[in-house]
Coordinates of C-alpha atoms and ligand atoms in Angstrom, one line a residue:
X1 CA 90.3 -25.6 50.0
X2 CA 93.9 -24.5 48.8
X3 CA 95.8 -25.0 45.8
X4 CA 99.6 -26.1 46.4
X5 CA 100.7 -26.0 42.8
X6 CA 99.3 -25.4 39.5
X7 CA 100.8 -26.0 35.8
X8 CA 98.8 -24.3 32.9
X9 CA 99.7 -25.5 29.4
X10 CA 98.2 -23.8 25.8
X11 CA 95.4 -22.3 27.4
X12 CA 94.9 -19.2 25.8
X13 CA 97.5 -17.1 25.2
X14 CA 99.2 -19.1 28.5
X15 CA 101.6 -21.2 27.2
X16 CA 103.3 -22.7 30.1
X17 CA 102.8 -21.0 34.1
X18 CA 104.2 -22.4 36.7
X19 CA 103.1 -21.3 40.5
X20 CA 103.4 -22.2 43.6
X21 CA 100.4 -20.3 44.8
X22 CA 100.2 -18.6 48.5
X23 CA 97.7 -20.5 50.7
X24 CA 96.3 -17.3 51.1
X25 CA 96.2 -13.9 48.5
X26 CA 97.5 -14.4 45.8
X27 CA 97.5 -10.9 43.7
X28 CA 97.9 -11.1 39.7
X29 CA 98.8 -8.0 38.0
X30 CA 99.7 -6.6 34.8
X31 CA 98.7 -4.7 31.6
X32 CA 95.5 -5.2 29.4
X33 CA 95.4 -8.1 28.0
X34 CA 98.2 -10.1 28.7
X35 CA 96.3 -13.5 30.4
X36 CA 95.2 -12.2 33.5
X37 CA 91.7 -13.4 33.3
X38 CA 92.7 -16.5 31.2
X39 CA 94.8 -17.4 34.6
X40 CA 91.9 -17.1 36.6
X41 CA 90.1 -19.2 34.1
X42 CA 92.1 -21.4 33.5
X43 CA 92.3 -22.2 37.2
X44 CA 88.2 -22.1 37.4
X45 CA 88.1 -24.9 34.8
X46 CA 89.4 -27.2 37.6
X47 CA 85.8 -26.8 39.3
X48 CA 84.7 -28.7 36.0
X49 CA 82.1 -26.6 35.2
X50 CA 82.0 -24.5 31.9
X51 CA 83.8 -21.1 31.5
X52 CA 81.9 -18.6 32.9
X53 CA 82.9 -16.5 30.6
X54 CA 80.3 -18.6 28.2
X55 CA 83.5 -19.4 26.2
X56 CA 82.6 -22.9 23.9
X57 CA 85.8 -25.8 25.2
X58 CA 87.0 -25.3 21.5
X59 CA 87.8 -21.9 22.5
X60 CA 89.9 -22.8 25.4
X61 CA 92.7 -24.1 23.7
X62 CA 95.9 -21.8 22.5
X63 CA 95.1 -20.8 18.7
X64 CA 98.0 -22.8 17.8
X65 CA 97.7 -25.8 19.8
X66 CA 95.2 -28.7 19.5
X67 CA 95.0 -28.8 23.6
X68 CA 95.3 -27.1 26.6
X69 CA 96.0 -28.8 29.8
X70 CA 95.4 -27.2 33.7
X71 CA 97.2 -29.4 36.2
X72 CA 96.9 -28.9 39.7
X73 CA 97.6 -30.4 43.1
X74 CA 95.0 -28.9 46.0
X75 CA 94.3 -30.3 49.7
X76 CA 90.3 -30.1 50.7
X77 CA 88.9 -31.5 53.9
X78 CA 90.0 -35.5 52.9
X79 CA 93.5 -35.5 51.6
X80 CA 95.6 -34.0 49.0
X81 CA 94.7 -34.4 45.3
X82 CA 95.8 -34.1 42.1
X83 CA 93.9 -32.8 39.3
X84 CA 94.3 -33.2 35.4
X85 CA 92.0 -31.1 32.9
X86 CA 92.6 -31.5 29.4
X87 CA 90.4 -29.5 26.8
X88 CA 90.5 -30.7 23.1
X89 CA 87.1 -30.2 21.1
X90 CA 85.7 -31.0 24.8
X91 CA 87.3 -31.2 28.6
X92 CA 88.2 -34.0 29.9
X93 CA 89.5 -34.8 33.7
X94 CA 91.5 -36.9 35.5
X95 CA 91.7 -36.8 39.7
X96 CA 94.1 -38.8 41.5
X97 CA 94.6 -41.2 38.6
X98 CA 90.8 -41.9 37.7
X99 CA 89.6 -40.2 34.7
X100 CA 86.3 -39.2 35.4
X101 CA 83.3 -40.0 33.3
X102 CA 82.3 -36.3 33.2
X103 CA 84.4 -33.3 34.3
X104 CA 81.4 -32.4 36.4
X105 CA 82.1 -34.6 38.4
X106 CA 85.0 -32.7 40.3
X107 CA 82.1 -30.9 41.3
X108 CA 82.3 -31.3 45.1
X109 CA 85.6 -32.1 45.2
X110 CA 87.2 -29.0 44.1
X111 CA 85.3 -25.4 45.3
X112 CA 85.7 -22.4 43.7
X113 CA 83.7 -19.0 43.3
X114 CA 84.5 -16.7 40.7
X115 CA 83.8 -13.4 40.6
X116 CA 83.8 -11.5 37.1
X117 CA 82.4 -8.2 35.8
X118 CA 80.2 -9.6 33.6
X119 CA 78.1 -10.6 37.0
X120 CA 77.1 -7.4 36.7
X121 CA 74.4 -9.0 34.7
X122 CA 72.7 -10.4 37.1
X123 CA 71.7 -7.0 38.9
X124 CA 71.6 -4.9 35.5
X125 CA 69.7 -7.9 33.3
X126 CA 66.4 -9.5 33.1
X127 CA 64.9 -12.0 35.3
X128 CA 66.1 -15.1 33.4
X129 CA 70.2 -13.9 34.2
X130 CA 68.6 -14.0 38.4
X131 CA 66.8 -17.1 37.7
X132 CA 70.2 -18.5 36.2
X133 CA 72.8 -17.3 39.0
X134 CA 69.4 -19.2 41.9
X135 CA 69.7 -22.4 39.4
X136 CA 73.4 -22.5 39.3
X137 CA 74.0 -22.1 43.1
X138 CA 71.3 -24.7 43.8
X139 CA 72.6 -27.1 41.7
X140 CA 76.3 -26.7 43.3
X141 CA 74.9 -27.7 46.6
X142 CA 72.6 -30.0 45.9
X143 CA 73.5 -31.9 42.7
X144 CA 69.8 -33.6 41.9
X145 CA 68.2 -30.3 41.4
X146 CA 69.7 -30.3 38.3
X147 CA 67.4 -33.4 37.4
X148 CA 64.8 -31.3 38.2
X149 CA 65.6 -28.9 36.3
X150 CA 65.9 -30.5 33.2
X151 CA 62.8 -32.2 33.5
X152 CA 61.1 -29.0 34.1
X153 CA 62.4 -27.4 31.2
X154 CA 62.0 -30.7 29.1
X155 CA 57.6 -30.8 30.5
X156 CA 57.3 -26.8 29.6
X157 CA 58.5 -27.1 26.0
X158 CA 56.0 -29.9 25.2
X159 CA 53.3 -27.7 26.7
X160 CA 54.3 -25.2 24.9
X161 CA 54.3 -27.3 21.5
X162 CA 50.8 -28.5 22.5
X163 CA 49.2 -25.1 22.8
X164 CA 49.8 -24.4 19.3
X165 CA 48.8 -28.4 18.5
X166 CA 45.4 -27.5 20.2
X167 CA 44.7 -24.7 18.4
X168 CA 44.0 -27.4 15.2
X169 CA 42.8 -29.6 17.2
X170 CA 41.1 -28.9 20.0
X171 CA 41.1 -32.8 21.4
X172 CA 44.2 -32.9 22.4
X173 CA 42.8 -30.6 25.5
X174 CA 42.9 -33.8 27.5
X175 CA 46.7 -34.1 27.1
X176 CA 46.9 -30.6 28.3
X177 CA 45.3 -31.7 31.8
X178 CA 47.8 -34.5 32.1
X179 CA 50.8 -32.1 31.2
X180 CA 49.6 -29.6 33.5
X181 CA 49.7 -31.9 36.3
X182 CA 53.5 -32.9 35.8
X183 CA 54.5 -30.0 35.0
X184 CA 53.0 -28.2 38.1
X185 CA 54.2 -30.7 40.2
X186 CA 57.5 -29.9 39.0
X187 CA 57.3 -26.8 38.9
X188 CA 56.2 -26.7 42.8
X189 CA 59.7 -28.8 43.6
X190 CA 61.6 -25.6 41.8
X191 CA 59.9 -23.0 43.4
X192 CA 59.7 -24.7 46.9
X193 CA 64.5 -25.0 46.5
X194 CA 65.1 -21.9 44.9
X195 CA 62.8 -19.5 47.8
X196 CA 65.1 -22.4 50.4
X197 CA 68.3 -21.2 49.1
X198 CA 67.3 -17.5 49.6
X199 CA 66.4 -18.2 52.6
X200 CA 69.9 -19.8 53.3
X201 CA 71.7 -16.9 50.3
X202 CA 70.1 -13.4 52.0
X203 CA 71.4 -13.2 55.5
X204 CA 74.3 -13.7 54.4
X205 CA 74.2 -11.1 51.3
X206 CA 73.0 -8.3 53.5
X207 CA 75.9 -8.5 55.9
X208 CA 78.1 -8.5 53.3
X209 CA 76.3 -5.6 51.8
X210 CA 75.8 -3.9 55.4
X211 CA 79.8 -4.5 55.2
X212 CA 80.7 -2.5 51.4
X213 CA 78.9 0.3 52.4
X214 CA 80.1 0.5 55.9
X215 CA 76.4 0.6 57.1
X216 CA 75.2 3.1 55.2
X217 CA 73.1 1.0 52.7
X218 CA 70.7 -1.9 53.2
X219 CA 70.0 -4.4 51.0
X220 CA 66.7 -6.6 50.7
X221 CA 65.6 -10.0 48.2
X222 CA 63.0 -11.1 47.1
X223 CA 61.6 -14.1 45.6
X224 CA 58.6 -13.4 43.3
X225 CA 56.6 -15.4 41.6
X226 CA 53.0 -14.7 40.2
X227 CA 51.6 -17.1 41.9
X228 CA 50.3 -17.9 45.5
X229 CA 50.8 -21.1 46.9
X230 CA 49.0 -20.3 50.1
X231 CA 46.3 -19.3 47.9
X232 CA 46.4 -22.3 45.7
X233 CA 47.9 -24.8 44.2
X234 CA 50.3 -24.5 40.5
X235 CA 48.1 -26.7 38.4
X236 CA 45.0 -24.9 39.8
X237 CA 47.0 -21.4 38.7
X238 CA 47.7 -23.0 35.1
X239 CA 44.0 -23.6 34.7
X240 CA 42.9 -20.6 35.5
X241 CA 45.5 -18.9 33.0
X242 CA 45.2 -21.5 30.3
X243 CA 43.1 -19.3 27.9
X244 CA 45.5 -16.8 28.0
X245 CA 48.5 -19.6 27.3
X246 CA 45.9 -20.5 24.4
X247 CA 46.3 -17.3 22.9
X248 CA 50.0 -16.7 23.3
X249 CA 50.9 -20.6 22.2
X250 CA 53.1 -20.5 25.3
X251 CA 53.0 -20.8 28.8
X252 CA 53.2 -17.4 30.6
X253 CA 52.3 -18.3 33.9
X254 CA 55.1 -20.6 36.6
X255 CA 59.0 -20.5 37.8
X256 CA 60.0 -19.9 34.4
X257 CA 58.6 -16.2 34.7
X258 CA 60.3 -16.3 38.2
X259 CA 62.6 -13.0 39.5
X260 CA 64.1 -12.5 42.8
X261 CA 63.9 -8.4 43.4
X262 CA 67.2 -7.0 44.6
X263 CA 66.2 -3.7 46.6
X264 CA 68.9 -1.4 48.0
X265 CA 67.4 1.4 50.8
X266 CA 64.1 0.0 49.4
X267 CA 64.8 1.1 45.5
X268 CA 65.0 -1.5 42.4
X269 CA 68.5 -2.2 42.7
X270 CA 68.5 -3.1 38.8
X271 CA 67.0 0.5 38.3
X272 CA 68.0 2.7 40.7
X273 CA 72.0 1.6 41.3
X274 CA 74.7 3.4 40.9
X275 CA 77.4 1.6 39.6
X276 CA 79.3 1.2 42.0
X277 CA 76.2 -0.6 44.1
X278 CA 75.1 -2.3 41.3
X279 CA 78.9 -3.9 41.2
X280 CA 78.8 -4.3 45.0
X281 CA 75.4 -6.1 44.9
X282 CA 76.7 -8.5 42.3
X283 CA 80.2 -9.4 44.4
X284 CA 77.2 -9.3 47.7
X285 CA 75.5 -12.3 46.2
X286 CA 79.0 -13.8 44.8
X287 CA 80.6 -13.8 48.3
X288 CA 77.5 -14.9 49.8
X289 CA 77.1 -17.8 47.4
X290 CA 80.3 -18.9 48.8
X291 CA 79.4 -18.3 52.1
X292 CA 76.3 -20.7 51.5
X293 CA 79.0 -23.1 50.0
X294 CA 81.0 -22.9 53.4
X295 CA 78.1 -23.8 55.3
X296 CA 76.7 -26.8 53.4
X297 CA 80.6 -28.2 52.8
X298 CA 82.4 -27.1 56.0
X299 CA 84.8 -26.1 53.1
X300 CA 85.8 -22.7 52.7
X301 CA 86.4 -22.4 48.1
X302 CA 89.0 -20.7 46.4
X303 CA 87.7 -17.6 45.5
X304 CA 88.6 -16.3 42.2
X305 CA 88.2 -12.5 41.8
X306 CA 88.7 -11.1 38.4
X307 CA 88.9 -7.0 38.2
X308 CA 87.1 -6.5 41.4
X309 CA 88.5 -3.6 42.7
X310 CA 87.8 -0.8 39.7
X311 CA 84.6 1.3 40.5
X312 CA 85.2 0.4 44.5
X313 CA 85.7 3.4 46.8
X314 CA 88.8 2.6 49.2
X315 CA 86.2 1.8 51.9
X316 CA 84.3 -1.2 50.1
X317 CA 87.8 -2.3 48.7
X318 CA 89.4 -2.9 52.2
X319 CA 86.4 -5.1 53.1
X320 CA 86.5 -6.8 50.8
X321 CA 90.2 -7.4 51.5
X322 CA 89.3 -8.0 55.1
X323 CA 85.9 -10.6 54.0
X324 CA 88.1 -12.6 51.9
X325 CA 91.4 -13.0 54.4
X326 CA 91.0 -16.6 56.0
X327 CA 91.2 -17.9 52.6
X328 CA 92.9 -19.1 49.4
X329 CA 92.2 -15.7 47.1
X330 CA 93.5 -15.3 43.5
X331 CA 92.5 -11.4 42.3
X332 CA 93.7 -10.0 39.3
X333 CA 94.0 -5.6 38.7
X334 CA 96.1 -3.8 36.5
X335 CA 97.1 -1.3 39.2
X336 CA 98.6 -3.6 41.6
X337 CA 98.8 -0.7 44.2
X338 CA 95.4 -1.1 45.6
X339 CA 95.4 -4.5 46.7
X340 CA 99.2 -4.3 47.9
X341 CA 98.5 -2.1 51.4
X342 CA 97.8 -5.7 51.9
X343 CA 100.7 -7.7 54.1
X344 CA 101.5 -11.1 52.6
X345 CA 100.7 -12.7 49.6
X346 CA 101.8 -13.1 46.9
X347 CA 102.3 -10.6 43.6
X348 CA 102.6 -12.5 40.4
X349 CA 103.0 -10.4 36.9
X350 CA 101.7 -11.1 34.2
X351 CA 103.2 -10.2 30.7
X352 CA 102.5 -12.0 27.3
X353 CA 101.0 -14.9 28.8
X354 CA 103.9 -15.0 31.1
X355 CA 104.9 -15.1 34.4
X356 CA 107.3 -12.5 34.6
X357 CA 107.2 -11.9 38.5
X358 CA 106.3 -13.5 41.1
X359 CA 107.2 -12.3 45.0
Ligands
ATP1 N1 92.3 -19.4 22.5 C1 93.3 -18.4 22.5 N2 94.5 -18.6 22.1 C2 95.5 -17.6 22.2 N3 95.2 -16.4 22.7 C3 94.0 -16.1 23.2 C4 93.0 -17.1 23.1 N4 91.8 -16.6 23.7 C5 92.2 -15.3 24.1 N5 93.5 -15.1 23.8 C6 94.2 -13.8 24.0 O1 94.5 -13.7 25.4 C7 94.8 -12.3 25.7 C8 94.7 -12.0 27.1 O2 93.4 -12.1 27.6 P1 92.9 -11.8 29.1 O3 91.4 -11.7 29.0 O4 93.5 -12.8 30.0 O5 93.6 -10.4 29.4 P2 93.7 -9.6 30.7 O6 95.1 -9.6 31.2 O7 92.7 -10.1 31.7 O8 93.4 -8.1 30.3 P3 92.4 -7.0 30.9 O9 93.2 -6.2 31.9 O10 92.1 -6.2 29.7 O11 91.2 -7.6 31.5 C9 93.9 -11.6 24.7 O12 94.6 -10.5 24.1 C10 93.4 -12.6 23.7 O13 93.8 -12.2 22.4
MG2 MG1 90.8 -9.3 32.3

């Protein structure tokens, strides 16, 4: 997956870039806040998925603009395409001509993986920001678990309005049963993908991590859930905690109260990192992700890395250099010096939304 050319138009402070990227590294430097990150999301947006900096589309656009518009022209597996993205009060996007009913629907056809400091979440946070990052990466590779999703989440909030119905009136107990069923069944569909994909994610997250810390460090994950399968069955676990559900009004048992543990040399990751493994878990599982991509697509996605290198001792920094070298790379710094030992490339600067350099 390569991007040959890219036009960015009023997003953000960008008001009109023009690049020719390098098939390969493309390094994008400059000061604080002159569009470095906006470049990299801007180019993200192509993925049609949301910003994953959680920005809302209205947000997307230059302050003084009604529209911003990503264009860009990128060769997978099949052919050469060109892309369109236009964000007004929502994003729209054309590929070779076709406007697409949904911009989600260039999921598949163009791969990226972004890397961004606030992924440090999903080491430093609560379960639900681990649960998020499983749910996400599942859903890139296999598109109808987001259907399951959804109807997961749509079964556990009318439980969850029923157990404070029953406590009124306690015949709606029946309904409970039947609810319990579905929602176990479901429930046992989640489960069963998201512990698959760690099964697929953690090999290749423990290399990667054996890799950073040059051997020194291992890393483990973990799936847990309170619940046993071999032991029993979902529904049969409900049951069994459904007076406890009946106090709370909600239901505190199933995949929603899911985690995957993150150990490094056997120590809670979340509390026992330093920063600097706490930051190289988090690009870990974001370079493994993609590796997971590369192996259900054949295609290898542009990887988007935004401030990677601060907090990385000259060791983890070069393999990380070294991990990322057969493909198309876009990484932003302010201190261009640590990523140029590199041969080849490209450096672009970055000033006032700009490009002011590019060699
Ligand atoms: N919708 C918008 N319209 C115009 N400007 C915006 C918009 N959203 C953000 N900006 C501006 O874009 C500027 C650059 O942001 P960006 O996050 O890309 O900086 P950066 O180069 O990555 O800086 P840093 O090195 O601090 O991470 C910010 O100063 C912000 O004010
Ligand atoms: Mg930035």
């Amino acid at each position: 997956m390569k991007i040959n050319e890219l036009e960015i138009k009023n997003f953000r402070n960008l008001t009109q870039i023009d690049l020719k990227p390098d098939p390969g590294m493309n390094v994008i430097y400059g000061e604080n806040a002159q569009g470095k990150t906006n470049l990299i999301e801007a180019i993200w947006m192509l993925s049609g998925m949301k910003s994953f900096r959680g920005a809302k589309d209205t947000e997307l656009k230059a302050f003084d603009s009604d529209f911003a518009r990503i264009s860009a022209s990128f060769e997978n597996a099949d052919r050469t395409n060109d892309v369109e993205m236009t964000v007004t009060d929502r994003r729209r996007a054309v590929l070779n001509g076709v406007a697409l009913l949904s911009p989600s629907a260039l999921l598949g056809k163009f791969g990226a993986v972004v890397f961004s400091p606030a992924f440090l979440s999903i080491v430093q946070n609560g379960p639900s920001e681990r649960r998020k990052f499983i749910d996400a990466a599942v859903c890139r590779i296999s598109p109808a678990y987001a259907t399951v999703l959804a109807e997961y989440a749509r079964l556990l909030r009318q439980r969850n309005s029923l157990l404070k119905d029953v406590y009124h009136e306690s015949s709606l107990l029946d309904m409970l049963d039947i609810l319990d069923e579905k929602l176990a069944r479901t429930g046992e569909v989640l489960i069963r993908r998201r512990k698959a994909f760690l099964e697929q994610l953690t090999p290749f997250v423990r290399d990667i991590y054996n890799g950073l810390s040059s051997g020194r460090e291992t890393l483990q994950m973990r799936y847990v859930t309170q619940y046993d399968e071999e032991k029993q069955p979902l529904q049969a676990y409900l049951r069994e905690n459904r007076k406890n559900d009946l106090i709370n009004k909600t239901t505190c048992v199933g995949p929603h109260r899911d985690d995957m543990e993150i150990l490094i040399d056997g120590a809670r990751a979340r509390l026992y990192g330093s920063q600097g493994q706490q930051r190289s878990c988090a690009l870990a599982l974001k370079l493994g992700e993609s590796s997971v991509i590369k192996s259900v697509t054949g295609e290898e996605p542009v990887t988007l890395l935004d401030d990677v290198m601060s907090e990385l001792d000259t060791n983890r920094q070069d393999y990380v250099l070294n991990h990322i070298k057969n493909r198309q790379v876009f990484i932003t710094c302010c201190e261009p010096s640590s990523v140029i030992r590199l041969n080849g490339g490209k450096r672009i600067n970055i000033a006032g939304g700009r490009i002011v350099s590019c060699t």
